[in-house]
PDB file of C-alpha atoms in Angstrom:
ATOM      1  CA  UNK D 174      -5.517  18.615   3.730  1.00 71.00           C
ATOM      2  CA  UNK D 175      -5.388  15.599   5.759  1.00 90.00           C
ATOM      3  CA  UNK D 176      -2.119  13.284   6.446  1.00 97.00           C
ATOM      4  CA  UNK D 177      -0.869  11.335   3.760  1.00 98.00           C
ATOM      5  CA  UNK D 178      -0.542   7.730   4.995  1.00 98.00           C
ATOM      6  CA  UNK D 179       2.237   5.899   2.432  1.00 98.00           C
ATOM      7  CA  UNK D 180       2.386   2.194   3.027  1.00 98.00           C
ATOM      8  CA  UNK D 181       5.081   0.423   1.303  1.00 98.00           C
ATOM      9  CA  UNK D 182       5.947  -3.467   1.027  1.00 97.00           C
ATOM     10  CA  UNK D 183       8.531  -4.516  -0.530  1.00 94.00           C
ATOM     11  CA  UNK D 184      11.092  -7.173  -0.124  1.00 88.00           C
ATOM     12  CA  UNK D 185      14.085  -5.755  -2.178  1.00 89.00           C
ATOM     13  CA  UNK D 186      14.365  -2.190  -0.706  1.00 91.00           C
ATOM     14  CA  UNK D 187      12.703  -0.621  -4.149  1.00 93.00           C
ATOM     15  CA  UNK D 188       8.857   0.060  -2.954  1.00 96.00           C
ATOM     16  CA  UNK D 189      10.436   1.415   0.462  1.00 97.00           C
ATOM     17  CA  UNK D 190      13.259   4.090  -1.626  1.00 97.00           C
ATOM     18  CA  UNK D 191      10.316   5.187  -3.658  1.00 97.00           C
ATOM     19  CA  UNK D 192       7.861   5.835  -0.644  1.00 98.00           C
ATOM     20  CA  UNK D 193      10.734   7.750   0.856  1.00 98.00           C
ATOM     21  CA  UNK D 194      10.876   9.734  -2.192  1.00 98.00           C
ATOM     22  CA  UNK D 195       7.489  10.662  -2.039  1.00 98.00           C
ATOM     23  CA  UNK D 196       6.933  11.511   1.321  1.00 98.00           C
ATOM     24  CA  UNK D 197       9.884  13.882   0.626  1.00 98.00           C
ATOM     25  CA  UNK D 198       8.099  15.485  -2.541  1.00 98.00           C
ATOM     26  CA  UNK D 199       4.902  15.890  -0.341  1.00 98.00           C
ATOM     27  CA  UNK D 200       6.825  17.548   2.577  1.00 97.00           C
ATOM     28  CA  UNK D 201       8.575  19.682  -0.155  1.00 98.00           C
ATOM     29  CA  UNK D 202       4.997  20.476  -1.073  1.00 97.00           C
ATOM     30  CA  UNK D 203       3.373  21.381   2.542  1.00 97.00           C
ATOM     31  CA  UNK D 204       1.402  18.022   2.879  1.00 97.00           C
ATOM     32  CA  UNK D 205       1.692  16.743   6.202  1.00 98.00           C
ATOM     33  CA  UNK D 206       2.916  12.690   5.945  1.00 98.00           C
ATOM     34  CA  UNK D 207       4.081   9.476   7.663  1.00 98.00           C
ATOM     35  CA  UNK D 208       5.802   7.215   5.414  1.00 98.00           C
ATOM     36  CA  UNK D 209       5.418   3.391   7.019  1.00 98.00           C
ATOM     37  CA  UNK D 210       6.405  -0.114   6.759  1.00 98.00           C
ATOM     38  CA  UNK D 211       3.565  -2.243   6.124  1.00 97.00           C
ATOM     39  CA  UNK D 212       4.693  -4.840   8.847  1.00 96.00           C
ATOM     40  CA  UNK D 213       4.603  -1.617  11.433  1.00 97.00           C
ATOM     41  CA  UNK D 214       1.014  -0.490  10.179  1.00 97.00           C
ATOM     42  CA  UNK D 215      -1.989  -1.571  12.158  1.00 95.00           C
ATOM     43  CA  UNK D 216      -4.675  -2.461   9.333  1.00 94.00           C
ATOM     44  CA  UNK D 217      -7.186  -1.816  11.699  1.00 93.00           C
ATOM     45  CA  UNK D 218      -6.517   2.015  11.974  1.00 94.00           C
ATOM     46  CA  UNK D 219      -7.839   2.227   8.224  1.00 94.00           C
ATOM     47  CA  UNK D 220     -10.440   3.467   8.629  1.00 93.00           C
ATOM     48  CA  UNK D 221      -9.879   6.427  10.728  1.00 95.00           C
ATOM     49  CA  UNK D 222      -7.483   7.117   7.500  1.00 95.00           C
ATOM     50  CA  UNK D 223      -9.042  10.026   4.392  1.00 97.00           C
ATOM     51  CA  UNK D 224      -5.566   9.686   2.401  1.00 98.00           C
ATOM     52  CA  UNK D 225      -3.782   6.754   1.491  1.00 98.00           C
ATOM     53  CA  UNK D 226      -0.963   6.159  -0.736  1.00 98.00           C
ATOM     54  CA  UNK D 227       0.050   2.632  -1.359  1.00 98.00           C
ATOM     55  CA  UNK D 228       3.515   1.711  -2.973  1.00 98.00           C
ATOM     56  CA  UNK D 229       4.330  -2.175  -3.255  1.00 96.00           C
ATOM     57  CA  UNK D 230       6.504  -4.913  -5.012  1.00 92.00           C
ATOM     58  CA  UNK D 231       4.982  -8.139  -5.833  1.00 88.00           C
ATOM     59  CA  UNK D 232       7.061 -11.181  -4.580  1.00 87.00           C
ATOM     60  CA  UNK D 233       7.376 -14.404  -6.757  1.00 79.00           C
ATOM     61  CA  UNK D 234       4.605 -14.953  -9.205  1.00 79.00           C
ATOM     62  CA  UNK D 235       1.638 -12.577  -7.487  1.00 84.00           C
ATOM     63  CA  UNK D 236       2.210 -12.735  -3.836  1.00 89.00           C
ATOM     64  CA  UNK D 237       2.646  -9.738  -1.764  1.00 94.00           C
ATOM     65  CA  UNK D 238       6.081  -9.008  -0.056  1.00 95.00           C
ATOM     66  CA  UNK D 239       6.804 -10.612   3.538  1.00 94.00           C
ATOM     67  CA  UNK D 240       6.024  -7.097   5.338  1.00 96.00           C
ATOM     68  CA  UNK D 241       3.096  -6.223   3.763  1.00 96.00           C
ATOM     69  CA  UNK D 242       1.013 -10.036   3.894  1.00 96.00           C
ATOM     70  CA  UNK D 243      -0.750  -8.752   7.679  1.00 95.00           C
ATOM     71  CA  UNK D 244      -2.231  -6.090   5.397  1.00 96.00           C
ATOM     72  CA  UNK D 245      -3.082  -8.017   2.324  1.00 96.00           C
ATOM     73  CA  UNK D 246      -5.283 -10.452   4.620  1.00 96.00           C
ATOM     74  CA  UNK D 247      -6.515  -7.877   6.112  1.00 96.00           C
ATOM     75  CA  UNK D 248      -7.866  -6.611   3.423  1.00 95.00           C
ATOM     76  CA  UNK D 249      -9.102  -9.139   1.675  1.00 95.00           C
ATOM     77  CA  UNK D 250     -10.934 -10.940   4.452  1.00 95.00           C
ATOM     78  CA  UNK D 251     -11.372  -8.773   7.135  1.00 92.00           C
ATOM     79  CA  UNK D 252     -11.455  -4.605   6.296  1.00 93.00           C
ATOM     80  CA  UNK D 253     -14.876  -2.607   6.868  1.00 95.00           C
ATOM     81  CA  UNK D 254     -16.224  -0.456   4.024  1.00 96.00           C
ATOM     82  CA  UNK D 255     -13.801   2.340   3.802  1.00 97.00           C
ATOM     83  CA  UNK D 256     -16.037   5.275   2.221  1.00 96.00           C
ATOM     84  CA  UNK D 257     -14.221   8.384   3.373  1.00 96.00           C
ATOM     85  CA  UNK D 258     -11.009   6.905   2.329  1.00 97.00           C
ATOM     86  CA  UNK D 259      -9.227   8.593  -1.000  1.00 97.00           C
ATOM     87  CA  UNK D 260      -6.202   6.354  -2.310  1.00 98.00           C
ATOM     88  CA  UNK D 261      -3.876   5.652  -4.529  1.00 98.00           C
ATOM     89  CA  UNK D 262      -1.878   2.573  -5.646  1.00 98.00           C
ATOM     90  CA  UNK D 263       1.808   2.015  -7.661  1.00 96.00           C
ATOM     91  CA  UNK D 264       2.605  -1.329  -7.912  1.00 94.00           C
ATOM     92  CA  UNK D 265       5.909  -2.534  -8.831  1.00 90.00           C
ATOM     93  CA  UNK D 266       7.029  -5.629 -10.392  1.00 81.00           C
ATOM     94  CA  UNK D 267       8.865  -7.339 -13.228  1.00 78.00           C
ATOM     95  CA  UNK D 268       7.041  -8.091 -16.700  1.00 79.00           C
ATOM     96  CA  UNK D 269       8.801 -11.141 -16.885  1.00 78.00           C
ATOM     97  CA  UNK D 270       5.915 -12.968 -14.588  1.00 75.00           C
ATOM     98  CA  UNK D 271       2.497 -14.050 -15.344  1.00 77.00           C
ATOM     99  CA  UNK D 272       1.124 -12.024 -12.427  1.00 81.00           C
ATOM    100  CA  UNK D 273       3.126  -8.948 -12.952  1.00 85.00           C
ATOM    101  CA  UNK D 274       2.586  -5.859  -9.994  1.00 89.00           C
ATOM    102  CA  UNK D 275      -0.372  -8.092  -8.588  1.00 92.00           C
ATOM    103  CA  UNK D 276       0.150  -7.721  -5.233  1.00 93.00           C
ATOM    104  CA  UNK D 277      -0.995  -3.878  -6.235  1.00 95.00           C
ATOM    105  CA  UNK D 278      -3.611  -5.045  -8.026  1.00 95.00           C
ATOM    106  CA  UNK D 279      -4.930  -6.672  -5.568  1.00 95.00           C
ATOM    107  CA  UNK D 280      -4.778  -3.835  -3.041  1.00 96.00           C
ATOM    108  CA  UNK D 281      -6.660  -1.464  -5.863  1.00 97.00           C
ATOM    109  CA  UNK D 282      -9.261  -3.686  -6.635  1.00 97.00           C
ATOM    110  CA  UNK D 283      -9.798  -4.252  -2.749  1.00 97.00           C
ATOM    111  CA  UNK D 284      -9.694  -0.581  -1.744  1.00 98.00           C
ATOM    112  CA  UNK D 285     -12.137   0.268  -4.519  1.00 97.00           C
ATOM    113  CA  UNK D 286     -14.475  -2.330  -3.615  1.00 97.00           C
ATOM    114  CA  UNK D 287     -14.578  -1.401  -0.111  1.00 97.00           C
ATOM    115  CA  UNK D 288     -16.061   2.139  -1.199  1.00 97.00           C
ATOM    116  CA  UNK D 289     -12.677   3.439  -1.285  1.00 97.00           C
ATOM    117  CA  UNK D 290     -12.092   6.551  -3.693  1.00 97.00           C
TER     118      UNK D 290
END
């Protein structure tokens, strides 16, 4: 199986605990990963990327957190079809807002639409 690429954004510290937990339940597992700050992750590289695991906060009322708003343009202006990409989203947030866990709705819609699986 290919490396699992999880992306986290976050601006509390949650998104990035819980992407640390998973790469350690894939590792457990015997799937090769690299856990990564959004803010450290070229968007470009995408698409040489098959697996993609996205964990992210929503900051405010919808926005995306501070590290991970290179990415979110990215993708919603500039990222090439991603076909051969398989992916996954959890979004995090607080039911209290309007827009609650958009910021990984945003990224799921986007990824899909790009041909992502």
């Amino acid at each position: 199986m290919s490396t699992v690429h999880v992306l986290f954004g976050t601006e509390s510290g949650n998104a990035q605990g819980l992407a640390g937990r998973a790469g350690e339940a894939l590792e457990k597992a015997g799937v090769a990963n690299r856990v990564v700050d959004m803010l450290d992750f070229e968007p470009e590289s995408l698409a040489s990327i098959e697996v993609l695991m996205v964990i992210t906060s929503t900051y405010g009322n919808g926005d995306p957190p501070s590290n991970a708003e290179a990415l979110h343009a990215f993708l919603m202006k500039k990222a090439p079809a991603l076909p051969s990409l398989s992916f996954c989203v959890f979004g995090l947030g607080d039911t209290t807002y309007d827009r609650f866990a958009q910021c990984g709705k945003d990224f799921d819609a986007k990824l899909g639409g790009l041909g992502a699986k």
